[in-house]
CSV table of C-alpha atoms in Angstrom, one decimal:
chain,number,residue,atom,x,y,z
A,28,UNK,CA,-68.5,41.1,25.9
A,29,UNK,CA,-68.5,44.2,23.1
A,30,UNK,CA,-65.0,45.4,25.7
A,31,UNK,CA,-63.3,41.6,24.4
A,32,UNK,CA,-64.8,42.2,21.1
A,33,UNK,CA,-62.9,45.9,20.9
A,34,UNK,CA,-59.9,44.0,22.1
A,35,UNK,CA,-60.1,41.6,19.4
A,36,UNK,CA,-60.8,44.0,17.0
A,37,UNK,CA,-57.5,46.1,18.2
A,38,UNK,CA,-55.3,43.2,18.3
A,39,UNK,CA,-56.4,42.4,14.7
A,40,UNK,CA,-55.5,46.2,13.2
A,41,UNK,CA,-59.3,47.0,13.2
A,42,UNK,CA,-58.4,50.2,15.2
A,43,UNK,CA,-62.2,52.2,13.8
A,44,UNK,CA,-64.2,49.5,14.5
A,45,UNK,CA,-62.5,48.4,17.9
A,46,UNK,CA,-63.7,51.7,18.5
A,47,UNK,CA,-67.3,51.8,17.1
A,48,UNK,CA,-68.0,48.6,19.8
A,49,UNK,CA,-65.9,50.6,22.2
A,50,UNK,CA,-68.5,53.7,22.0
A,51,UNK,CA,-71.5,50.7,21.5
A,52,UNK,CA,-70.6,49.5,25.1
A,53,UNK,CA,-70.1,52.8,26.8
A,54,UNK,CA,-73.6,54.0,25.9
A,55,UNK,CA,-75.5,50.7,26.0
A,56,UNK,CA,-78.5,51.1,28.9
A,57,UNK,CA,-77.5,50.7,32.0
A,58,UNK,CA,-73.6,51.5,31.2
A,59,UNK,CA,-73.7,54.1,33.5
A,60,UNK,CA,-74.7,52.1,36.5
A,61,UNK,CA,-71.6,49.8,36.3
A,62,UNK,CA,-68.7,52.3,36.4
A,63,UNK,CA,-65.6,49.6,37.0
A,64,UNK,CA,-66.3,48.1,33.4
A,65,UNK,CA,-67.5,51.5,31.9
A,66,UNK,CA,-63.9,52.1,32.9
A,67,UNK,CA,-62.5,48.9,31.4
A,68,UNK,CA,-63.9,49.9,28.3
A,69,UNK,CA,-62.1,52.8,28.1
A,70,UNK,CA,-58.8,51.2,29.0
A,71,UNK,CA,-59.2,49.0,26.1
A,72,UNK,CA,-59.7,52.1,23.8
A,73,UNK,CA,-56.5,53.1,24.8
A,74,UNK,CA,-54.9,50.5,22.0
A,75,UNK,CA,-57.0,52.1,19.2
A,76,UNK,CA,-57.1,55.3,19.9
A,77,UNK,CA,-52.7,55.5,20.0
A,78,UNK,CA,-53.0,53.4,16.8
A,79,UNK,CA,-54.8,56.0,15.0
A,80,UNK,CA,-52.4,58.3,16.1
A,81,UNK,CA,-54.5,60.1,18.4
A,82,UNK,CA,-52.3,59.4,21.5
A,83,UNK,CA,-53.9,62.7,23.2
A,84,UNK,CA,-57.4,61.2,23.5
A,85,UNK,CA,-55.8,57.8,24.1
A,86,UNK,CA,-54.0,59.5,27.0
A,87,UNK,CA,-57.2,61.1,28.3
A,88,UNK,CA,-59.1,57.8,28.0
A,89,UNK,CA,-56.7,55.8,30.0
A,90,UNK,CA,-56.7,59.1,32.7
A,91,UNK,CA,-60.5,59.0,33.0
A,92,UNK,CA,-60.4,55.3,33.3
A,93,UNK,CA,-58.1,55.6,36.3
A,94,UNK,CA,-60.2,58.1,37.9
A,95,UNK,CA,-62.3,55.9,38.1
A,96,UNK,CA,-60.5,52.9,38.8
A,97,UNK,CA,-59.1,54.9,42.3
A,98,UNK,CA,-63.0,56.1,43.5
A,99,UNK,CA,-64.1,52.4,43.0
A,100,UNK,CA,-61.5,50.3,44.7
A,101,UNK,CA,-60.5,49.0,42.0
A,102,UNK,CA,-57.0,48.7,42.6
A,103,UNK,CA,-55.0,46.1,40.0
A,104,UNK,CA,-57.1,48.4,37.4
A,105,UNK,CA,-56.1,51.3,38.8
A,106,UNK,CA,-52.3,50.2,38.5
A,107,UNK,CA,-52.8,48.8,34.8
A,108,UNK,CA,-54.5,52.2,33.7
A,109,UNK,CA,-51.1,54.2,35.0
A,110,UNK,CA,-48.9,52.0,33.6
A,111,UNK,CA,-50.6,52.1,30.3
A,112,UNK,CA,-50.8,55.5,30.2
A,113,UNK,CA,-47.0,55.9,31.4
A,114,UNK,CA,-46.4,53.4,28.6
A,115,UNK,CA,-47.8,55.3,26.4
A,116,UNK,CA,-46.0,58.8,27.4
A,117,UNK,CA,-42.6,56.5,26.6
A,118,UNK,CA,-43.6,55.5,23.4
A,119,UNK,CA,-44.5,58.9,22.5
A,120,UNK,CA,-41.1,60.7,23.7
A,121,UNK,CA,-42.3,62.0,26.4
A,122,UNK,CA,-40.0,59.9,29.2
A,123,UNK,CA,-40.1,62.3,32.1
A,124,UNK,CA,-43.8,62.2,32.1
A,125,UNK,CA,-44.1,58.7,32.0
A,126,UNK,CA,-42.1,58.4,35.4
A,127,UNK,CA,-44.5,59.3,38.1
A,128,UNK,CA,-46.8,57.2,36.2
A,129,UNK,CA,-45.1,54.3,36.6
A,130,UNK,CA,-44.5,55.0,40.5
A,131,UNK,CA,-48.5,55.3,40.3
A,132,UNK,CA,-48.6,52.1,38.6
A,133,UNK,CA,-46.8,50.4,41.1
A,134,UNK,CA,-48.3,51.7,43.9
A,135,UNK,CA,-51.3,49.3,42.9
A,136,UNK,CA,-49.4,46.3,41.6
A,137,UNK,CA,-46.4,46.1,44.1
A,138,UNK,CA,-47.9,42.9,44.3
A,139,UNK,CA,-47.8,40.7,40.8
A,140,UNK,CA,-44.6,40.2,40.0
A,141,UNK,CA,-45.3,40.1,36.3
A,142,UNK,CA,-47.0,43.4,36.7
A,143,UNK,CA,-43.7,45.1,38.5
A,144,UNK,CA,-41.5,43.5,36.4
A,145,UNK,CA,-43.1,45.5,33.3
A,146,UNK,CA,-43.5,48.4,35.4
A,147,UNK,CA,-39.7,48.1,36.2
A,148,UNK,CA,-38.8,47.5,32.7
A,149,UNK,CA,-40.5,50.7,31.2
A,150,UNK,CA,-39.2,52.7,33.9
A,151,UNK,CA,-36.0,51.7,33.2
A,152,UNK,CA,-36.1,52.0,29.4
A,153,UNK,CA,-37.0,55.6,29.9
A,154,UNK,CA,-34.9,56.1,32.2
A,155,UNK,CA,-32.6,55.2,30.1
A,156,UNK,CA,-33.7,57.3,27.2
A,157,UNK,CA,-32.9,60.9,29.7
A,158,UNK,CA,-29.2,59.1,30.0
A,159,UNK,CA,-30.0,58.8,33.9
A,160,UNK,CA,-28.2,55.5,33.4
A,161,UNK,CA,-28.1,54.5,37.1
A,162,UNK,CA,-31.6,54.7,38.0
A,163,UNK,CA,-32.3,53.1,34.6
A,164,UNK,CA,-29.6,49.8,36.0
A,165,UNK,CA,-31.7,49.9,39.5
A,166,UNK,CA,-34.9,49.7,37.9
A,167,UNK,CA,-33.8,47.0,35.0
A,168,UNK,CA,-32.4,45.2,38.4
A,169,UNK,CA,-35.5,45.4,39.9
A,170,UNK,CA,-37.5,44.2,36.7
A,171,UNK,CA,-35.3,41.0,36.9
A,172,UNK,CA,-36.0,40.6,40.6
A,173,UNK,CA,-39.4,40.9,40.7
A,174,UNK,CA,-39.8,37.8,37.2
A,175,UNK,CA,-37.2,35.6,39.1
A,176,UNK,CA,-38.9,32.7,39.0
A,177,UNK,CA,-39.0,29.7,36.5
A,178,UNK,CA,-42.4,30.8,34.9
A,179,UNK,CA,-40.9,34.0,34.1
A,180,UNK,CA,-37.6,33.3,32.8
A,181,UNK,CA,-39.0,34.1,29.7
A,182,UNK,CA,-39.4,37.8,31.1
A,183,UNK,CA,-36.1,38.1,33.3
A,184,UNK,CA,-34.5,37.0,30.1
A,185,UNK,CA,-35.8,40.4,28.3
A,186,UNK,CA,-34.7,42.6,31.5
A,187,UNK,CA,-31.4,41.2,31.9
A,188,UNK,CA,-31.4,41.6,27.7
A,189,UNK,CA,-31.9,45.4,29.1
A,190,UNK,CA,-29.2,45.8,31.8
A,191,UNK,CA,-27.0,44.2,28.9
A,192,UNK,CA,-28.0,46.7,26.4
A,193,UNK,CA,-27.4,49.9,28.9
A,194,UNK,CA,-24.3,48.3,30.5
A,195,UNK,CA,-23.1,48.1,26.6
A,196,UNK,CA,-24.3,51.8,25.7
A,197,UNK,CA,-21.7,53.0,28.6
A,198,UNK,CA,-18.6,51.1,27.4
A,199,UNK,CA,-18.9,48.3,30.2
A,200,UNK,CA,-18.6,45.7,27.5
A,201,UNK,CA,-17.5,42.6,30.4
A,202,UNK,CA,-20.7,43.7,32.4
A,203,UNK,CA,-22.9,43.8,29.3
A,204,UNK,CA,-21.5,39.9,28.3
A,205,UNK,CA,-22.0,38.9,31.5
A,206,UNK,CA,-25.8,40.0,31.2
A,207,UNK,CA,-26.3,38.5,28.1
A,208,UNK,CA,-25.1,35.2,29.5
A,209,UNK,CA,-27.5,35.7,32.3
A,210,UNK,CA,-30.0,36.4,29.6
A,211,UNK,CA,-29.5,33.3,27.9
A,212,UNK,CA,-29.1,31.3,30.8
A,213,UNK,CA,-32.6,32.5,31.8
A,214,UNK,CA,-34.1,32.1,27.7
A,215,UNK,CA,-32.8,28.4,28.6
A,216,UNK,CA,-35.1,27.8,30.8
């Protein structure tokens, strides 16, 4: 309950007191003897803790998590914690980091489509960013492969919005319009 409280608390811009419930639950009595949500606590501090600008301990957080994550089985966790964390490394600059995070990630989640299609997606967008524009177009590809189906439009929508984008940032204006038509073919839906 107190990690959905955290999480409300970080999607409302209450980044300290997210926290504050985030410590409460990790040293309630008895935390210690449930390891998998002792983790998932501390992948919902990720949020706060990169909010407040403290994107090392956010980083460290989401590493620990995955720790543990792996030595419990805990596999679609495990995948969420790397992808967070490689997520992270993007937004921060730090785009060659980030990759073998996401090939972590999606180790776990090959799986849920939805999952690998955001995987794909942040690959791809920092791929893009270290101008390795082909592997960024395979991976933007595979995004749109992996949400292909009608309750994802929505999604394959953004990731042909992507290709689009990088087909546009190399000249290939014909390619990039044809994306965008896909894109709102796809929005259609």
């Amino acid at each position: 309950v107190r990690r959905l409280l955290a999480m409300a608390h970080a999607h409302t811009s209450q980044f300290d007191t997210a926290l504050a419930v985030c410590h409460e639950a990790r040293t309630l009595p008895g935390a210690e003897s449930e390891p998998v949500e002792a983790a998932r606590v501390l992948l919902a501090s990720m949020q706060p803790l990169a909010n407040l600008g403290r994107i090392d301990e956010a980083i460290e957080a989401g590493e620990q998590a995955l720790n543990t994550f792996e030595q419990q089985g805990a596999d679609p966790m495990a995948g969420r914690a790397a992808l967070n964390i490689g997520a992270l490394s993007a937004m921060t600059g730090r785009f060659a980091e980030a990759l073998p995070w996401f090939d972590r990630a999606s180790t776990y989640l090959a799986d849920n489509p939805m999952m690998l299609g955001q995987i794909e997606t942040n690959r791809g967008t920092a791929l893009a960013a270290l101008d390795r524009f082909e592997e960024a177009e395979a991976a933007f590809g595979r995004a749109s492969a992996a949400l292909s189906t009608e309750e994802l439009a929505w999604a394959q929508a953004i990731a042909e919005g992507n290709l689009a984008d990088l087909a546009a940032r190399q000249g290939e204006i014909n390619r990039s319009l044809r994306h965008l038509e896909n894109s709102r073919r796809h929005l259609e839906t």
